[in-house]
Amino acid sequence: MGLLSDPNRRRALISMLTRLNAPICVVCYFAGVAWFMGLAFEPFTLRTYMSENAMGSTMVEERFPAGERALATGREFAAHKKKVGGMPVDWLVKNMQDRGLEVFTQSFSRTLPFPDENKERYIVKGTNVYGILRAPRAPRTEALVLSAPCSPGDSNNQAVGLLLGLAQYFRNQIYWAKDIIFLVNEHDLIGMQAWLEGYHHTNTTGMSWSPLQGRGGSIQAALSLELSSDVITSLDLVLEGLNGQLPNLDLANLFYAFCQKIGVLCTIQGKLQRNDWDSVSGYSHAVQTMMLMVMKQASGRPWGDHGLFLRYHIEAATIKGVNSFRQYKTDATTIGRLLEGMYRKLNNLLERLHQSYFFYLMPSLSHFVSIGYYMPAFGLLAVILLLRALDLWVQLNTPPSTTEDGVADIDQVRHTLLSVLTPLVISHLTGVALYALPIRFQETAVEHFPVSETEAVVLTAIAIYTAGLALPHNTHRYYIMSAVPDVRGWRVLKLIAVLYLAVLLGCTALINFSLGFILALTLVPLAAFVTPHVPKVLSAFILVILSPACTLLFSVFFFQELQEMPVSFQDGWLLYLSVISQGILDHSLYGSLVYPLIALLVYPCWLLFWNILFWK
Amino acid sequence: MAAPLTLLLIVAVTIRAALFRSSLAELIAERVEVVSPITAWKRVVEGLALLDLGVSPYSGDVFHETPLIIYMFHFLVDYAEITFMVSLNKNIILKHFVVEFRKQKFALEADRYPMDSLELIRSPKEMYYIPLKVAMFYLLNPFTILSCVAKSTCGLNNAVLALFFLSTIKGNVLLSAIFLCLATYQSIYPITLCAPAMLYFMQRQYIPVNFRRVSFWWFIVQYLFMYLGSLFVLICLSFFLLGSWDYLPSVYGFILSVPDLTPNIGLFWYFFAEMFEHFRLFFLCVFQINVFFYTIPLSIKLKEHPVFLMFMQLAVISIFKSYPTVGDVALYLAFLPVWSHLHRFLRNIFLVSCVLLACSVLFPVLWHLWIYAGSANSNFYYAITLLFNVAQILLVSDYFYAFLRREHHLTNGLYLKRKDGSEATLILK
């Protein structure tokens, strides 16, 4: 408490902080970035280990024999799918019943707010089919889910085949202590959403679905299977769920342990792990893997069908079969054995997976970075904002005292209050417009311009976003009219804006670290340097470059680069437009929070800084 | 003065009315930061239902409000929203008057002190706006709005406390005792406000605080008689209304022994959830004595300044009480503008307000991560609770320090000189 009560030392500290403010900020920024880049360096990361006792030490012997038969079922499924031209409900029901499951169906329908051009759907109607294998060994209070999507075209037939094969094999085993639900969902995430809402009796997104006729116990864990070829070279694990939520790390550990045991190549973000961490290429490989995870998490969208389970406190992951040009192939029997092993371990769980980490980044499947290690990177960036705020506070508290007249003082306060409140209110109203108008006005836009609905929504959003930039010119007339010159105004506004940004980014980083960090990376330097006295044109250019929309544009290109699929500017722009429309759709379909966060909070906050730049 | 106040009232009522009608009201009423097991409206409704069925509302472990509250709402339940509005708004108009007295006091002070400390004494111009500021701080404080929209009975407690302040400042001994007793009846803790109230009256009636003087003891006996007498009446009234003593363990036992460990913004829940059962009684005593204990040193130090003492007591109660909510915090925060003349001596106000702001935003975020996402755990939430309370304590002690320092400057002059003539600084050790 010495520092808090001793005025001399306080004064020394504060004067040092204000004098060295700029250098300290620069150092903090680079330290933050360096820390973040260091996270991918293997000696700084931890090896993954199984924390859950119930899954750790028990031995499981996998015996699943019927891979070929599963593939045959898959082919049969494909034929029926082609014949019906969608989900072959009757065939699936009959097949699951033959395998001794309790089978139920659920139909659902949903009209999208505007057509989804990526997946070419607007009015979606579909049916989920699921069969429950009742646990013979225990009261049926808990359940596990294995799901496979019924996708259009030729993909994922093998996944459904393997699911049915596993169902048949599991049915004959006596050790199940949890119900196992085999789910074939149509229209990928929309079907999954309908099923989960039906299962938990909630309706968060306004979708219409028929109530479920049969239920198992409370779901402990779920795996979603995607498999489109008879043989595979590797299995890819997808963890990122809705709003950047991740399943418990033990689920990833479990997958990794079984891949090691059975000898299947396993990847995360489609990247194999390498052992040469001390070489440059090895390190950059780890950085790429981690950056891919960061980008995917920051997008806040579910990257597989498992993504929606996480909202219901259910640990879930998607396992994707990848067939590339590698020599060594793995057949369906082996994958079946791997899944059997995983389910048997999950079956041993005595309580929900909770022992291991929920906040982590993975530079490779065998290493992870926990929250304690990556938060300092964000903390170093956030400290900059606090230092700037402190600096502003000190400046505000030591003004050149000229007026001692009480009346003028109160006038000044009122004036400052008004001049600060106006930009705050206006920028938030712009944010509300950005959030609400694009979907509201799509019909009007389609009538008047030669665009499709989707384009109309995206272009309206971009138009409102750009229109917001004209804002300072509008609020300025007010200031010019009032006679009192305002010296404190922009400082007060900047103090508010900086603190606002700090709190906003802090909260975002807690919920979704990647999003918070990426936003901090661009917004913090901007917040630190903007004043009305910097060169206008150059700063305005930098401000626009660092705005959330441009960050998204760069992220799109960067993401493509990371995936080793670089795109031309033209394609990149189209991709950017589709990413925006996907973001809006994700919000209205699944309740993803990224779009409202950007529109209602981050964008207005950025507008405040834009306002400060053009302060007169 | 009246015009801005009316405008303020209209704005405040509009905000509340809009929120009452929106879907947010339900969400807010569930927040643990806003309602405690004692003040939750849901529980009051439950108690009313039990009462209507002819069952004692205290059977079971749902209802913990006092009998008078439930009988009041028995008649007012249909107008609940209006009641809360009225109680809140009434609150404010009252608070105004709290400040009135300071005008007179400062006028007296002006000629007593050295010339250079004159700038420490507020000009009437500044005084003029204080009631409005207090009203604004209370009515537009998001904490108050939340607690009003949640229909937390905390609003009623605050109204009673405000009435107590008003009657004390106005010098009405009987009313002051009655309202203090009502507040005590509601939540026990305000009993510590006895000391500042008595000190205030003694100062006002020029009774010296001296243990050897009969007039001192006579006044104390008088006040305590009024206070305990009305308390006795209230307790008997409750007994006759209910026909049983059920409510004593269920209300006061509940407050003192803290059986409900639902997370809130206070310090109790985590400690008592983690603690071994056989230490429970000991720590319960320690924690509860903690609330009451500060009365003694504070009254000794601040015996000349009972109004500031009242503010300090209020803050201490709302920090350390067993089921605090943001409504309690809002009550003492509303008094901060009264002490605006201390601002130049405050040292940590920036730090503290940043921490308070960040904490109040982080509460719902970490709650979401803990309860809904399941990825964080109770430690995250408790860390924020702890930080929030540390910030509050820092805030209060900062005001305390600033007050003492101002007193020092008032007697010794604003610009202190060392013996050798150089400028001196005050250091708190």
Short mmCIF file of C-alpha atoms in Angstrom, two decimals, chain A residues 1 3-8 10-11 245-246 310-313 315 358-359 371 386 389-390 393 397 406-407 410 414 417 495 499-500 503 506-507 510-511 593, chain B residues 125-126 129 136 346-351 353-354 357-358 361-362 365-366 368-376 380 394 397-398 401 405 425-429:
data_model
loop_
_atom_site.label_atom_id
_atom_site.label_comp_id
_atom_site.label_asym_id
_atom_site.label_seq_id
_atom_site.Cartn_x
_atom_site.Cartn_y
_atom_site.Cartn_z
CA MET A 1 0.00 0.00 0.00
CA LEU A 3 2.57 3.23 -3.42
CA LEU A 4 -1.04 4.13 -2.85
CA SER A 5 -0.39 6.38 0.13
CA ASP A 6 3.06 7.91 -0.37
CA PRO A 7 2.55 11.04 -2.49
CA ASN A 8 6.20 11.43 -3.48
CA ARG A 10 3.25 8.24 -6.59
CA ARG A 11 4.21 11.48 -8.20
CA GLN A 245 -16.14 -22.02 -27.80
CA LEU A 246 -13.89 -25.05 -27.53
CA LEU A 310 -20.99 -26.77 -27.03
CA ARG A 311 -23.72 -24.27 -26.26
CA TYR A 312 -25.55 -26.97 -24.31
CA HIS A 313 -22.54 -27.80 -22.17
CA GLU A 315 -18.22 -31.60 -25.17
CA PHE A 358 -11.41 -25.17 -21.80
CA PHE A 359 -9.28 -22.21 -22.88
CA ILE A 371 -5.06 -19.43 -20.87
CA LEU A 386 -4.73 1.89 -19.66
CA ALA A 389 -6.03 6.62 -20.31
CA LEU A 390 -3.80 7.46 -17.37
CA TRP A 393 -6.39 11.70 -17.02
CA ASN A 397 -6.38 17.15 -14.19
CA GLY A 406 -18.00 29.44 -11.27
CA VAL A 407 -20.56 30.19 -13.98
CA ILE A 410 -20.32 25.08 -15.11
CA ARG A 414 -22.09 21.33 -19.61
CA LEU A 417 -20.75 16.93 -21.53
CA LEU A 495 -10.59 9.03 -22.33
CA LEU A 499 -11.64 2.97 -21.48
CA TYR A 500 -14.62 1.76 -23.46
CA VAL A 503 -13.38 -2.97 -21.29
CA GLY A 506 -11.17 -7.40 -22.29
CA CYS A 507 -14.61 -8.95 -22.23
CA LEU A 510 -12.35 -13.60 -22.12
CA ILE A 511 -15.15 -15.13 -24.16
CA LEU A 593 -22.48 -13.13 -31.47
CA LYS B 125 -23.07 28.46 -6.32
CA GLU B 126 -21.53 25.01 -6.15
CA TYR B 129 -26.26 22.06 -7.81
CA MET B 136 -28.89 12.37 -10.93
CA LEU B 346 -8.66 12.10 -3.72
CA ARG B 347 -5.73 10.03 -4.86
CA ASN B 348 -6.93 6.81 -6.42
CA ILE B 349 -10.21 7.89 -7.92
CA PHE B 350 -9.14 7.13 -11.49
CA LEU B 351 -7.83 3.68 -10.67
CA SER B 353 -13.44 4.03 -11.00
CA CYS B 354 -11.73 2.08 -13.79
CA LEU B 357 -16.42 -0.02 -14.21
CA ALA B 358 -14.50 -3.03 -15.54
CA VAL B 361 -19.07 -5.33 -16.95
CA LEU B 362 -17.10 -8.46 -16.15
CA VAL B 365 -19.38 -12.05 -18.72
CA LEU B 366 -17.77 -14.36 -16.20
CA HIS B 368 -21.91 -16.52 -18.59
CA LEU B 369 -18.59 -18.34 -18.92
CA TRP B 370 -19.10 -20.16 -15.65
CA ILE B 371 -22.78 -21.09 -15.75
CA TYR B 372 -23.71 -21.23 -19.43
CA ALA B 373 -20.54 -21.97 -21.37
CA GLY B 374 -19.15 -24.11 -18.58
CA SER B 375 -15.64 -23.16 -19.55
CA ALA B 376 -14.75 -20.94 -16.61
CA PHE B 380 -13.13 -16.55 -12.08
CA LEU B 394 -10.25 1.72 -1.67
CA SER B 397 -10.86 4.82 2.42
CA ASP B 398 -9.81 7.33 -0.19
CA TYR B 401 -8.40 10.11 3.86
CA ARG B 405 -6.79 15.84 4.99
CA THR B 425 3.80 17.36 1.88
CA LEU B 426 1.50 15.27 3.98
CA ILE B 427 2.25 11.59 4.17
CA LEU B 428 -0.14 9.06 5.56
CA LYS B 429 1.74 6.39 7.47
#
